[in-house]
Structure formats: C-alpha cells, structure tokens
Amino acid sequence: MQDFISKLPKAELHLHIEGSLEPELMFKLAQRNNISLKYKSVEEIRNAYQFHNLQSFLDIYYEGAGVLQKEQDFYDLTWEYLLRCKEDNVRHTEIFFDPQTHTDRNIPFDVSINGIHAALKDGEKKLGITSHIIMCFLRHLSQEEAFKTLEHAIRHKDKIIGVGLDSSEVGHPPVKFQQVFEKAMAEGFKTVAHAGEEGPAEYIWEALNLLKVERIDHGVRCLEDEKLVAYLKEHQIPLTVCPYSNVKLKVFENLKDHNLRNLLNKGLVAMINADDPAYFGGYLGENFVGTQKALDLSKEELKTLAKNSFKASFLSQDVKDKFYKEIDSL
Ligand code: ADE
Ligand code: ZN
C-alpha cells in the first residue's frame, strides 16, 4: 500500500506554511537571527508538542513563528516544505500563510509574501510542483485588522489566489468577517474558511452562506447536521480534511475513530491534508499511510481521495483531467 500511495499523484489544499517549521529549522533561524528560544534542544521542542485542543497548539505555533524574520527565512521554510512535497509525490499545493502573525511582530507583509512566493516559483521551475497562495485572516483578531491585511493582499494580487480564515474557531464565527470577505471577493479573491473543526455545524453554514466559500477547511463536524450534509453533497463543496491534525488536537480520540470514510460514503468531496505537519507528526504521505492503515482504506478509496484533491483545487479543468487520467491508470 505504501508503494501505491507514493505512486499516487496528490494535491495538498490545507497546509499552513508556518506549520511546516521543523524544530531543526527553528533552531537554525533562531541562531541566524540572534533570537533566544526557551527550548534547549530539538528534542525538548518536540516534547513540548503535546496538545489538548486547538488553542493549546496555536499558542506554541505562534511562538515558534517568532524566528521567521527575513525574506530568506520564509524562503527557506517554504523550500523545505517543497522538498517534502517532492518526496511524497505532491504535484500541486495551495498553501496558507498567516501574515498577521508576522505584521504583529513588525515584520512587514512584503517580507513574508515575497519569501514564500520566490520559493514557490523555484519549486515550479526546479521541482515541477505547481502552487497557489491563500492568505488567511486570524479570526481571533478584529475585522478591522483583517481589512488592513486585505489592503496589503490587494497590492500582491498577482501572488495570492484567495483568502481564508483560521486560528481560534470557537467564539469567532464566520459572520464576524462577512464584510471583509465581501470586499475580498469584489477584488477577485477566491474564498475558503476553517469551519467545523472544533466549532459547530452552524459555523459551516455561515461560511457557506455569508462568506460564500468554495471550500470548507476541516468541516468534519458537518455530520452532526443532516441538512448540511445534503447541501455539501448537492453542491459538491470540498472538505479539506486533516486526519493527523484532528487526532493531535483531540477532535477525534484515535485515528481509527476518524469520520473520513463516512464523509466519502455520503458522497462528499473530502481529501487528506497535513495542516501543520511539523507539529502533528507527518506530511501528506504519512497522513495517507497512517490513515489508510487505521481505516483500512482500499486502493479505490485512496484513488478517490487523490482525485478529490485535484477536483477541489483551483487548477484548470484541463490540468485536473490529466491528473484524473494518471490516477485511473494506477
Ligand atoms: N492555524 C494553523 N493550523 C490551524 C488549524 N488546524 N485550525 C485553525 N487555525 C490554524
Ligand atoms: Zn488549518
């Protein structure tokens, strides 16, 4: 199965680039930028990655991002992720970045976007991996702050395909960002949002109806609402599911309890993603292998997951068709 999984071409649609910051690179960048970390070793950092919910992870994740200072740091972070993509046969990736995590530390917007974008361009040239960038608003901050961030994104429209919504879900419903999403759409950005990870099915409805999103990030709690499942199926709204993340953040107790197969059986467009692989113990290939084992997924189901990853992407129909053909030939 491992061999079959490596041969499957895959797209990744739910990956926070800051969540791919490995402890080794964190140390290297801390040294390069004269920043002192509270951890003494890579091992100590890894041992600190014990989470009991989303917030306990986010606290550590935002702290870790503090080592990212210069354009080159963002380049190196993104390049290391792309090398992992190559290993896992990820042919296309649509990555999130969280500019407010950096602008709040006085790192200009242009530093993060330019470093990430330069690495992605090199990834296409040297590794043959295509990509898009989705800029996320941090939902624990105000809509007013999101509007300021959108102004920066507008200056970089040539590099950013869409906007998303992430960070602490419960207590920060999609409605809080309705106007800024309206403006983003008017500016031509596509929209996605994290919803139904820890938050209720109602937040998924809001993301669909108020933010007009084309994809739901996570969305695993949709099964609590039958009408919502019917809607997601009818409109083939993709769910960018992240199995390892969900277990690490206690959305499901064990991988065996994950509802991915149920989502597929209900005719939903779900696929596998890594979310924050440096923190959750595995990149896309590992998420595939671990989830296949835990749920005993068949080759047909794995093919469906890989096809769904392209179907849900922002690639053109032509390119999607080429990938479907390649997957069908396996
Ligand atoms: N930021 C990074 N990973 C996230 C997740 N899984 N949910 C919400 N915000 C995030
Ligand atoms: Zn996420």
XYZ file of C-alpha atoms and ligand atoms in Angstrom:
341
model
C 0.000 0.000 0.000
C 2.855 2.372 0.851
C 4.197 1.910 -2.653
C 0.758 2.526 -4.158
C 0.380 5.688 -2.068
C 3.744 7.043 -3.198
C 2.789 6.487 -6.819
C -0.483 8.411 -6.453
C -0.181 11.991 -7.678
C -1.583 14.261 -4.982
C -2.592 17.855 -4.402
C -2.396 19.441 -0.985
C -5.038 22.047 -0.176
C -4.759 22.585 3.554
C -1.225 23.362 4.670
C -0.185 26.292 6.843
C 3.341 27.120 5.746
C 4.182 28.293 9.280
C 3.053 24.851 10.437
C 5.822 23.235 8.396
C 8.525 24.871 10.540
C 10.558 21.895 11.765
C 12.368 22.257 15.119
C 15.727 21.904 13.323
C 14.998 24.923 11.131
C 13.550 26.786 14.120
C 16.913 26.389 15.873
C 18.884 27.357 12.786
C 16.819 30.519 12.222
C 16.927 31.443 15.908
C 20.720 31.328 15.728
C 20.870 33.205 12.430
C 18.614 35.958 13.792
C 20.046 36.121 17.319
C 16.819 35.033 18.950
C 16.873 33.013 22.146
C 14.461 30.105 22.298
C 13.098 28.825 25.583
C 13.939 25.285 24.459
C 17.462 23.874 24.763
C 17.230 21.190 22.080
C 15.232 19.875 19.154
C 14.131 17.021 21.385
C 12.859 19.447 24.015
C 10.820 21.263 21.366
C 9.296 18.024 20.106
C 8.437 17.002 23.666
C 6.542 20.275 24.103
C 4.209 19.329 21.234
C 1.512 17.766 23.415
C -1.803 19.432 22.736
C -5.228 19.046 24.314
C -7.161 21.295 21.932
C -6.702 23.817 19.108
C -5.766 26.738 21.375
C -3.013 24.827 23.181
C -1.456 24.185 19.761
C -1.923 27.737 18.468
C -0.094 29.209 21.482
C 3.034 27.179 20.644
C 2.656 27.623 16.885
C 2.549 31.441 17.069
C 5.533 31.422 19.420
C 7.538 29.222 17.036
C 6.874 31.575 14.118
C 8.851 34.256 16.004
C 12.111 33.004 14.439
C 10.882 33.998 10.960
C 12.348 37.453 10.421
C 13.797 37.910 6.944
C 12.645 37.147 3.422
C 15.281 34.394 3.251
C 13.759 32.738 6.364
C 10.363 32.500 4.645
C 12.102 31.243 1.514
C 13.943 28.511 3.433
C 10.764 27.472 5.278
C 8.826 27.146 2.022
C 11.672 25.416 0.187
C 11.982 22.738 2.886
C 8.246 22.100 2.610
C 8.522 21.758 -1.172
C 11.281 19.164 -0.801
C 8.890 17.132 1.381
C 6.233 17.537 -1.324
C 8.635 16.080 -3.849
C 9.277 13.050 -1.627
C 5.527 12.474 -1.256
C 4.679 12.950 -4.948
C 2.651 16.085 -4.211
C 2.325 17.694 -7.637
C 0.329 20.753 -6.668
C -0.096 22.636 -3.405
C -2.299 25.512 -2.267
C -0.697 26.810 0.887
C -1.973 29.122 3.597
C 0.073 31.828 5.198
C -0.824 33.977 8.210
C 0.604 37.465 7.543
C -0.823 38.930 10.763
C 1.342 36.558 12.805
C 4.265 38.417 11.263
C 2.994 42.009 10.850
C 2.044 41.951 14.562
C 5.790 41.373 15.241
C 6.713 44.271 12.964
C 7.747 42.014 10.090
C 6.412 43.806 7.004
C 3.804 41.995 4.893
C 6.122 42.107 1.878
C 8.830 40.138 3.700
C 6.647 37.074 4.229
C 4.819 37.093 0.893
C 7.946 37.723 -1.181
C 9.977 34.983 0.527
C 7.196 32.412 0.224
C 6.401 33.348 -3.357
C 10.037 33.209 -4.520
C 10.408 29.678 -3.134
C 7.166 28.534 -4.775
C 8.325 29.890 -8.130
C 11.606 27.962 -7.740
C 9.567 24.911 -6.755
C 7.756 25.063 -10.055
C 10.959 25.559 -12.045
C 13.243 23.093 -10.269
C 10.847 20.501 -8.816
C 7.864 20.724 -11.175
C 5.449 21.425 -8.324
C 2.723 23.978 -9.095
C 1.175 26.078 -6.354
C -1.132 28.839 -5.186
C -1.031 31.042 -2.093
C -4.081 31.622 0.117
C -3.802 34.379 2.701
C -5.612 33.685 5.972
C -7.102 36.239 8.342
C -6.603 35.410 12.017
C -10.130 35.131 13.386
C -9.176 35.928 16.993
C -8.272 39.443 15.761
C -10.808 42.059 14.658
C -12.392 42.525 11.245
C -10.814 45.977 11.197
C -7.363 44.337 11.379
C -8.429 41.940 8.608
C -9.343 44.918 6.393
C -5.828 46.360 6.859
C -4.348 42.997 5.915
C -6.565 42.795 2.836
C -5.135 46.121 1.633
C -1.679 44.503 1.589
C -3.019 41.467 -0.259
C -4.521 43.717 -2.912
C -1.022 45.085 -3.631
C 0.116 41.475 -4.111
C -2.907 40.225 -6.050
C -0.610 38.679 -8.646
C 0.714 36.260 -5.989
C -2.395 35.487 -3.889
C -5.310 33.492 -5.294
C -7.653 33.662 -2.345
C -8.342 34.474 1.275
C -9.088 32.129 4.153
C -9.929 32.248 7.840
C -8.021 30.417 10.558
C -6.920 30.462 14.236
C -9.192 30.061 17.306
C -12.545 28.936 15.935
C -14.971 28.773 18.852
C -16.244 32.245 19.766
C -15.106 33.714 16.436
C -17.823 32.732 13.955
C -17.560 33.453 10.226
C -20.169 36.263 10.483
C -17.507 38.383 12.243
C -15.690 38.625 8.872
C -18.612 38.960 6.468
C -17.764 42.464 5.187
C -14.046 41.833 4.674
C -14.827 38.658 2.719
C -17.300 40.655 0.579
C -14.555 43.144 -0.220
C -12.051 40.359 -0.937
C -14.463 38.761 -3.405
C -15.128 42.100 -5.080
C -11.343 42.348 -5.532
C -11.335 38.968 -7.272
C -10.028 36.708 -4.488
C -11.423 33.226 -4.033
C -12.654 32.406 -0.523
C -12.233 29.446 1.831
C -12.577 29.192 5.621
C -11.781 26.875 8.503
C -15.125 25.757 9.917
C -16.452 22.749 11.787
C -13.045 21.743 13.191
C -13.873 22.499 16.836
C -16.788 24.798 16.049
C -20.362 23.618 15.357
C -22.056 22.801 12.052
C -23.657 26.260 12.251
C -20.252 27.807 11.518
C -20.065 25.762 8.292
C -23.460 27.149 7.233
C -22.222 30.677 7.977
C -19.026 30.160 5.989
C -21.121 28.959 3.039
C -23.941 31.494 3.212
C -22.136 34.602 4.433
C -18.528 34.181 3.296
C -19.532 32.343 0.078
C -16.602 29.966 0.429
C -15.698 27.482 -2.316
C -14.165 25.016 0.155
C -14.517 24.285 3.858
C -11.255 23.644 5.720
C -11.756 20.661 8.071
C -15.577 20.568 8.183
C -15.569 17.204 9.959
C -18.404 18.258 12.300
C -20.781 18.546 9.321
C -22.067 15.045 10.076
C -23.944 16.499 13.063
C -26.372 18.187 10.644
C -28.134 16.041 8.016
C -29.387 19.014 6.011
C -25.854 20.368 5.841
C -24.514 17.038 4.578
C -27.196 17.023 1.862
C -26.225 20.584 0.873
C -22.486 19.812 0.783
C -23.191 16.762 -1.366
C -25.557 18.532 -3.752
C -23.151 21.426 -4.305
C -20.037 19.217 -4.113
C -18.419 21.619 -1.644
C -14.998 20.163 -0.791
C -13.856 19.472 2.758
C -10.098 19.723 3.262
C -9.780 17.083 5.971
C -6.622 16.735 8.122
C -6.578 13.363 9.921
C -3.319 13.661 11.913
C -4.200 17.197 12.972
C -7.636 16.095 14.168
C -6.130 13.406 16.391
C -3.350 15.641 17.765
C -5.896 18.354 18.619
C -8.380 15.832 20.089
C -11.143 16.372 17.558
C -11.069 12.547 17.391
C -9.564 10.424 20.145
C -7.898 7.953 17.737
C -7.230 7.793 14.019
C -9.474 4.702 13.933
C -12.376 6.921 15.080
C -11.912 9.424 12.258
C -15.001 10.010 10.105
C -13.173 10.332 6.751
C -14.673 7.145 5.322
C -18.173 8.223 6.382
C -17.664 11.530 4.613
C -16.699 9.686 1.407
C -19.583 7.230 1.759
C -22.003 10.127 1.984
C -20.765 11.372 -1.389
C -18.811 14.333 -0.038
C -15.672 15.671 -1.734
C -13.211 15.009 1.074
C -9.474 14.571 0.760
C -6.419 14.184 3.016
C -4.168 17.091 4.062
C -1.392 17.668 6.593
C -2.424 21.051 8.143
C 0.690 21.711 10.318
C 2.975 18.736 9.662
C 5.938 19.872 11.774
C 3.647 19.917 14.816
C 1.353 16.968 14.106
C 3.848 14.280 13.155
C 3.544 13.822 9.429
C 3.489 15.327 5.956
C 0.944 14.369 3.335
C 2.422 10.959 2.505
C 2.498 9.973 6.166
C -1.096 11.186 6.633
C -2.123 8.934 3.724
C -0.203 5.918 5.008
C -1.355 6.268 8.629
C -4.973 6.920 7.719
C -5.040 4.048 5.221
C -3.845 1.684 7.946
C -6.161 2.992 10.668
C -9.299 2.947 8.495
C -8.219 0.066 6.235
C -8.849 2.213 3.154
C -8.938 0.352 -0.164
C -6.964 1.312 -3.270
C -10.209 2.614 -4.789
C -10.806 4.828 -1.776
C -7.224 6.130 -1.958
C -7.726 6.930 -5.635
C -10.931 8.791 -4.804
C -9.081 10.808 -2.165
C -6.314 11.696 -4.623
C -8.841 12.609 -7.334
C -10.785 14.726 -4.873
C -7.615 16.645 -4.044
C -7.358 17.768 -7.674
C -11.100 18.197 -8.113
C -11.204 20.606 -5.153
C -8.119 22.539 -6.257
C -8.051 25.852 -8.097
C -6.341 24.208 -11.092
C -7.898 24.445 -14.570
C -10.186 21.655 -15.794
C -7.580 20.580 -18.372
C -4.923 20.020 -15.756
C -7.395 18.261 -13.445
C -8.345 15.894 -16.281
C -4.685 14.972 -16.821
C -4.287 14.054 -13.164
C -7.545 12.012 -13.138
C -6.224 10.041 -16.096
C -2.914 9.376 -14.371
C -4.684 8.238 -11.207
C -7.080 5.997 -13.130
C -4.143 4.307 -14.838
C -2.720 3.097 -11.492
N -3.762 27.589 12.153
C -2.882 26.620 11.886
N -3.474 25.423 11.954
C -4.774 25.648 12.264
C -5.900 24.817 12.463
N -5.826 23.490 12.370
N -7.072 25.402 12.794
C -7.163 26.722 12.909
N -6.139 27.549 12.711
C -4.948 27.014 12.393
Zn -5.664 24.505 9.223
